[in-house]
mmCIF file of N, CA and C in Angstrom:
data_model
loop_
_atom_site.group_PDB
_atom_site.id
_atom_site.type_symbol
_atom_site.label_atom_id
_atom_site.label_comp_id
_atom_site.label_asym_id
_atom_site.label_seq_id
_atom_site.Cartn_x
_atom_site.Cartn_y
_atom_site.Cartn_z
ATOM 1 N N MET A 280 86.079 64.397 97.166
ATOM 2 C CA MET A 280 84.626 64.455 97.112
ATOM 3 C C MET A 280 84.221 65.510 96.091
ATOM 4 N N ASN A 281 83.217 65.209 95.328
ATOM 5 C CA ASN A 281 82.673 66.139 94.357
ATOM 6 C C ASN A 281 81.581 66.960 95.048
ATOM 7 N N TYR A 282 81.778 68.269 95.150
ATOM 8 C CA TYR A 282 80.822 69.126 95.852
ATOM 9 C C TYR A 282 79.753 69.635 94.900
ATOM 10 N N ASP A 283 78.531 69.523 95.321
ATOM 11 C CA ASP A 283 77.368 69.956 94.556
ATOM 12 C C ASP A 283 77.447 71.464 94.289
ATOM 13 N N PRO A 284 77.061 71.893 93.104
ATOM 14 C CA PRO A 284 77.082 73.338 92.800
ATOM 15 C C PRO A 284 76.254 74.167 93.788
ATOM 16 N N ARG A 285 75.190 73.570 94.344
ATOM 17 C CA ARG A 285 74.378 74.304 95.331
ATOM 18 C C ARG A 285 75.173 74.594 96.600
ATOM 19 N N VAL A 286 76.038 73.662 96.995
ATOM 20 C CA VAL A 286 76.881 73.890 98.178
ATOM 21 C C VAL A 286 77.894 74.997 97.877
ATOM 22 N N LYS A 287 78.445 74.966 96.682
ATOM 23 C CA LYS A 287 79.389 76.025 96.294
ATOM 24 C C LYS A 287 78.697 77.380 96.276
ATOM 25 N N ASN A 288 77.449 77.423 95.809
ATOM 26 C CA ASN A 288 76.697 78.679 95.829
ATOM 27 C C ASN A 288 76.450 79.161 97.256
ATOM 28 N N ARG A 289 76.173 78.221 98.164
ATOM 29 C CA ARG A 289 76.018 78.588 99.578
ATOM 30 C C ARG A 289 77.283 79.270 100.089
ATOM 31 N N MET A 290 78.420 78.690 99.724
ATOM 32 C CA MET A 290 79.688 79.249 100.192
ATOM 33 C C MET A 290 79.935 80.635 99.601
ATOM 34 N N LYS A 291 79.524 80.843 98.371
ATOM 35 C CA LYS A 291 79.666 82.170 97.769
ATOM 36 C C LYS A 291 78.788 83.187 98.480
ATOM 37 N N ARG A 292 77.581 82.770 98.882
ATOM 38 C CA ARG A 292 76.709 83.682 99.643
ATOM 39 C C ARG A 292 77.328 84.011 100.996
ATOM 40 N N ILE A 293 77.911 82.998 101.615
ATOM 41 C CA ILE A 293 78.581 83.222 102.904
ATOM 42 C C ILE A 293 79.744 84.186 102.722
ATOM 43 N N GLU A 294 80.487 84.015 101.641
ATOM 44 C CA GLU A 294 81.584 84.928 101.344
ATOM 45 C C GLU A 294 81.052 86.363 101.229
ATOM 46 N N GLY A 295 79.917 86.522 100.574
ATOM 47 C CA GLY A 295 79.300 87.846 100.462
ATOM 48 C C GLY A 295 78.890 88.394 101.814
ATOM 49 N N GLN A 296 78.382 87.520 102.682
ATOM 50 C CA GLN A 296 78.019 87.949 104.029
ATOM 51 C C GLN A 296 79.243 88.445 104.796
ATOM 52 N N VAL A 297 80.356 87.730 104.657
ATOM 53 C CA VAL A 297 81.584 88.125 105.361
ATOM 54 C C VAL A 297 82.091 89.459 104.825
ATOM 55 N N LYS A 298 82.015 89.647 103.511
ATOM 56 C CA LYS A 298 82.427 90.932 102.939
ATOM 57 C C LYS A 298 81.531 92.053 103.461
ATOM 58 N N GLY A 299 80.237 91.770 103.554
ATOM 59 C CA GLY A 299 79.311 92.753 104.120
ATOM 60 C C GLY A 299 79.640 93.065 105.561
ATOM 61 N N LEU A 300 80.035 92.052 106.286
ATOM 62 C CA LEU A 300 80.430 92.219 107.684
ATOM 63 C C LEU A 300 81.657 93.118 107.796
ATOM 64 N N MET A 301 82.626 92.888 106.928
ATOM 65 C CA MET A 301 83.828 93.731 106.928
ATOM 66 C C MET A 301 83.468 95.184 106.612
ATOM 67 N N LYS A 302 82.560 95.371 105.673
ATOM 68 C CA LYS A 302 82.124 96.723 105.321
ATOM 69 C C LYS A 302 81.447 97.393 106.520
ATOM 70 N N MET A 303 80.621 96.635 107.230
ATOM 71 C CA MET A 303 79.965 97.167 108.420
ATOM 72 C C MET A 303 81.000 97.628 109.436
ATOM 73 N N MET A 304 82.043 96.826 109.605
ATOM 74 C CA MET A 304 83.086 97.168 110.577
ATOM 75 C C MET A 304 83.850 98.405 110.117
ATOM 76 N N GLU A 305 84.148 98.489 108.825
ATOM 77 C CA GLU A 305 84.856 99.655 108.296
ATOM 78 C C GLU A 305 84.019 100.923 108.454
ATOM 79 N N GLU A 306 82.694 100.771 108.353
ATOM 80 C CA GLU A 306 81.793 101.905 108.517
ATOM 81 C C GLU A 306 81.455 102.164 109.982
ATOM 82 N N GLU A 307 82.082 101.382 110.878
ATOM 83 C CA GLU A 307 81.912 101.515 112.320
ATOM 84 C C GLU A 307 80.447 101.424 112.748
ATOM 85 N N LYS A 308 79.760 100.434 112.188
ATOM 86 C CA LYS A 308 78.361 100.193 112.551
ATOM 87 C C LYS A 308 78.286 99.731 114.003
ATOM 88 N N ASP A 309 77.094 99.822 114.549
ATOM 89 C CA ASP A 309 76.851 99.446 115.938
ATOM 90 C C ASP A 309 77.263 97.987 116.171
ATOM 91 N N CYS A 310 77.870 97.734 117.321
ATOM 92 C CA CYS A 310 78.376 96.383 117.616
ATOM 93 C C CYS A 310 77.263 95.352 117.636
ATOM 94 N N ARG A 311 76.060 95.721 118.042
ATOM 95 C CA ARG A 311 74.948 94.760 118.045
ATOM 96 C C ARG A 311 74.640 94.286 116.630
ATOM 97 N N ASP A 312 74.697 95.206 115.673
ATOM 98 C CA ASP A 312 74.448 94.841 114.278
ATOM 99 C C ASP A 312 75.561 93.945 113.737
ATOM 100 N N VAL A 313 76.788 94.254 114.112
ATOM 101 C CA VAL A 313 77.934 93.445 113.668
ATOM 102 C C VAL A 313 77.831 92.033 114.240
ATOM 103 N N ILE A 314 77.519 91.943 115.515
ATOM 104 C CA ILE A 314 77.397 90.625 116.152
ATOM 105 C C ILE A 314 76.240 89.836 115.547
ATOM 106 N N THR A 315 75.145 90.516 115.236
ATOM 107 C CA THR A 315 74.012 89.846 114.595
ATOM 108 C C THR A 315 74.429 89.266 113.258
ATOM 109 N N GLN A 316 75.194 90.021 112.486
ATOM 110 C CA GLN A 316 75.671 89.531 111.190
ATOM 111 C C GLN A 316 76.661 88.387 111.374
ATOM 112 N N MET A 317 77.515 88.474 112.380
ATOM 113 C CA MET A 317 78.453 87.377 112.651
ATOM 114 C C MET A 317 77.689 86.095 112.978
ATOM 115 N N SER A 318 76.625 86.236 113.740
ATOM 116 C CA SER A 318 75.808 85.078 114.091
ATOM 117 C C SER A 318 75.169 84.471 112.847
ATOM 118 N N ALA A 319 74.729 85.322 111.924
ATOM 119 C CA ALA A 319 74.131 84.836 110.684
ATOM 120 C C ALA A 319 75.163 84.073 109.851
ATOM 121 N N VAL A 320 76.390 84.567 109.811
ATOM 122 C CA VAL A 320 77.464 83.898 109.063
ATOM 123 C C VAL A 320 77.756 82.539 109.694
ATOM 124 N N ARG A 321 77.854 82.507 111.002
ATOM 125 C CA ARG A 321 78.123 81.241 111.699
ATOM 126 C C ARG A 321 77.016 80.229 111.423
ATOM 127 N N SER A 322 75.779 80.687 111.488
ATOM 128 C CA SER A 322 74.650 79.801 111.231
ATOM 129 C C SER A 322 74.678 79.270 109.797
ATOM 130 N N ALA A 323 75.000 80.137 108.851
ATOM 131 C CA ALA A 323 75.086 79.717 107.452
ATOM 132 C C ALA A 323 76.190 78.684 107.256
ATOM 133 N N LEU A 324 77.319 78.880 107.916
ATOM 134 C CA LEU A 324 78.411 77.901 107.836
ATOM 135 C C LEU A 324 77.996 76.569 108.447
ATOM 136 N N ASP A 325 77.296 76.616 109.568
ATOM 137 C CA ASP A 325 76.824 75.386 110.208
ATOM 138 C C ASP A 325 75.883 74.625 109.283
ATOM 139 N N ARG A 326 74.973 75.345 108.632
ATOM 140 C CA ARG A 326 74.041 74.694 107.706
ATOM 141 C C ARG A 326 74.786 74.104 106.515
ATOM 142 N N ALA A 327 75.768 74.810 105.997
ATOM 143 C CA ALA A 327 76.549 74.298 104.869
ATOM 144 C C ALA A 327 77.301 73.032 105.283
ATOM 145 N N ALA A 328 77.869 73.040 106.466
ATOM 146 C CA ALA A 328 78.576 71.846 106.960
ATOM 147 C C ALA A 328 77.620 70.672 107.078
ATOM 148 N N ALA A 329 76.409 70.921 107.567
ATOM 149 C CA ALA A 329 75.426 69.843 107.705
ATOM 150 C C ALA A 329 75.036 69.270 106.353
ATOM 151 N N VAL A 330 74.899 70.121 105.346
ATOM 152 C CA VAL A 330 74.565 69.653 103.998
ATOM 153 C C VAL A 330 75.681 68.775 103.452
ATOM 154 N N ILE A 331 76.921 69.200 103.654
ATOM 155 C CA ILE A 331 78.063 68.429 103.160
ATOM 156 C C ILE A 331 78.150 67.076 103.862
ATOM 157 N N VAL A 332 78.003 67.070 105.185
ATOM 158 C CA VAL A 332 78.078 65.815 105.937
ATOM 159 C C VAL A 332 76.929 64.889 105.529
ATOM 160 N N SER A 333 75.751 65.461 105.353
ATOM 161 C CA SER A 333 74.594 64.660 104.953
ATOM 162 C C SER A 333 74.816 64.005 103.592
ATOM 163 N N ALA A 334 75.304 64.777 102.640
ATOM 164 C CA ALA A 334 75.567 64.226 101.303
ATOM 165 C C ALA A 334 76.641 63.144 101.368
ATOM 166 N N ASN A 335 77.666 63.383 102.174
ATOM 167 C CA ASN A 335 78.741 62.410 102.317
ATOM 168 C C ASN A 335 78.214 61.125 102.966
ATOM 169 N N LEU A 336 77.389 61.270 103.989
ATOM 170 C CA LEU A 336 76.831 60.099 104.671
ATOM 171 C C LEU A 336 75.974 59.281 103.705
ATOM 172 N N GLU A 337 75.159 59.970 102.942
ATOM 173 C CA GLU A 337 74.314 59.267 101.969
ATOM 174 C C GLU A 337 75.170 58.477 100.977
ATOM 175 N N ARG A 338 76.218 59.113 100.459
ATOM 176 C CA ARG A 338 77.113 58.439 99.507
ATOM 177 C C ARG A 338 77.796 57.242 100.167
ATOM 178 N N CYS A 339 78.254 57.439 101.395
ATOM 179 C CA CYS A 339 78.968 56.363 102.091
ATOM 180 C C CYS A 339 78.061 55.172 102.380
ATOM 181 N N ILE A 340 76.821 55.433 102.742
ATOM 182 C CA ILE A 340 75.898 54.331 103.023
ATOM 183 C C ILE A 340 75.631 53.533 101.753
ATOM 184 N N ARG A 341 75.537 54.230 100.627
ATOM 185 C CA ARG A 341 75.353 53.515 99.362
ATOM 186 C C ARG A 341 76.570 52.649 99.058
ATOM 187 N N GLU A 342 77.753 53.170 99.343
ATOM 188 C CA GLU A 342 78.989 52.420 99.075
ATOM 189 C C GLU A 342 79.222 51.330 100.116
ATOM 190 N N GLU A 343 78.568 51.446 101.262
ATOM 191 C CA GLU A 343 78.760 50.488 102.352
ATOM 192 C C GLU A 343 78.418 49.073 101.910
ATOM 193 N N GLN A 344 77.470 48.969 101.032
ATOM 194 C CA GLN A 344 77.060 47.653 100.557
ATOM 195 C C GLN A 344 78.226 46.922 99.898
ATOM 196 N N GLU A 345 79.219 47.685 99.446
ATOM 197 C CA GLU A 345 80.371 47.096 98.776
ATOM 198 C C GLU A 345 81.572 46.921 99.705
ATOM 199 N N SER A 346 81.466 47.391 100.946
ATOM 200 C CA SER A 346 82.610 47.337 101.855
ATOM 201 C C SER A 346 82.252 46.619 103.148
ATOM 202 N N ASP A 347 83.236 46.598 104.053
ATOM 203 C CA ASP A 347 83.040 45.938 105.344
ATOM 204 C C ASP A 347 82.554 46.899 106.427
ATOM 205 N N GLN A 348 82.571 48.197 106.147
ATOM 206 C CA GLN A 348 82.223 49.179 107.171
ATOM 207 C C GLN A 348 80.722 49.133 107.449
ATOM 208 N N SER A 349 80.361 49.182 108.721
ATOM 209 C CA SER A 349 78.954 49.110 109.089
ATOM 210 C C SER A 349 78.303 50.494 109.051
ATOM 211 N N SER A 350 76.990 50.488 108.926
ATOM 212 C CA SER A 350 76.240 51.753 108.934
ATOM 213 C C SER A 350 76.476 52.504 110.237
ATOM 214 N N GLU A 351 76.584 51.775 111.318
ATOM 215 C CA GLU A 351 76.804 52.402 112.624
ATOM 216 C C GLU A 351 78.107 53.200 112.625
ATOM 217 N N GLU A 352 79.163 52.635 112.049
ATOM 218 C CA GLU A 352 80.446 53.345 111.971
ATOM 219 C C GLU A 352 80.332 54.599 111.112
ATOM 220 N N LEU A 353 79.620 54.486 110.000
ATOM 221 C CA LEU A 353 79.446 55.631 109.108
ATOM 222 C C LEU A 353 78.663 56.747 109.788
ATOM 223 N N ILE A 354 77.616 56.377 110.490
ATOM 224 C CA ILE A 354 76.807 57.379 111.197
ATOM 225 C C ILE A 354 77.626 58.031 112.286
ATOM 226 N N GLN A 355 78.406 57.260 113.011
ATOM 227 C CA GLN A 355 79.248 57.824 114.061
ATOM 228 C C GLN A 355 80.269 58.792 113.473
ATOM 229 N N GLU A 356 80.837 58.440 112.335
ATOM 230 C CA GLU A 356 81.793 59.325 111.673
ATOM 231 C C GLU A 356 81.119 60.641 111.276
ATOM 232 N N ALA A 357 79.881 60.556 110.763
ATOM 233 C CA ALA A 357 79.151 61.760 110.370
ATOM 234 C C ALA A 357 78.864 62.636 111.586
ATOM 235 N N VAL A 358 78.462 62.011 112.683
ATOM 236 C CA VAL A 358 78.210 62.776 113.921
ATOM 237 C C VAL A 358 79.489 63.451 114.377
ATOM 238 N N ASN A 359 80.598 62.723 114.327
ATOM 239 C CA ASN A 359 81.881 63.313 114.741
ATOM 240 C C ASN A 359 82.253 64.517 113.868
ATOM 241 N N LEU A 360 81.987 64.431 112.570
ATOM 242 C CA LEU A 360 82.265 65.561 111.693
ATOM 243 C C LEU A 360 81.413 66.768 112.060
ATOM 244 N N LEU A 361 80.140 66.529 112.359
ATOM 245 C CA LEU A 361 79.271 67.640 112.759
ATOM 246 C C LEU A 361 79.718 68.267 114.065
ATOM 247 N N VAL A 362 80.105 67.436 115.020
ATOM 248 C CA VAL A 362 80.574 67.951 116.305
ATOM 249 C C VAL A 362 81.856 68.740 116.112
ATOM 250 N N LYS A 363 82.740 68.232 115.288
ATOM 251 C CA LYS A 363 84.008 68.917 115.020
ATOM 252 C C LYS A 363 83.771 70.282 114.366
ATOM 253 N N SER A 364 82.734 70.379 113.534
ATOM 254 C CA SER A 364 82.461 71.647 112.842
ATOM 255 C C SER A 364 81.973 72.721 113.806
ATOM 256 N N ARG A 365 81.540 72.349 114.958
ATOM 257 C CA ARG A 365 81.078 73.321 115.956
ATOM 258 C C ARG A 365 82.261 73.719 116.785
#
């Protein structure tokens, strides 16, 4: 799959968040602040996964016209990917 540059940029921002999180831990910041940042990283990853699955589903539905796979199967596969990402 060809990943959109915007998705790659999202991942770079997430990488920066994780580095910031590590710095917070090294500086022995309050656990509430660390957990808040961890939650933000998790949320960002969830959003990135949703963008990727959405783009993949859109591409697959367009290609479905050329194959035997039904839209229902494609949608179910996308839902399964989202559930798996959690």
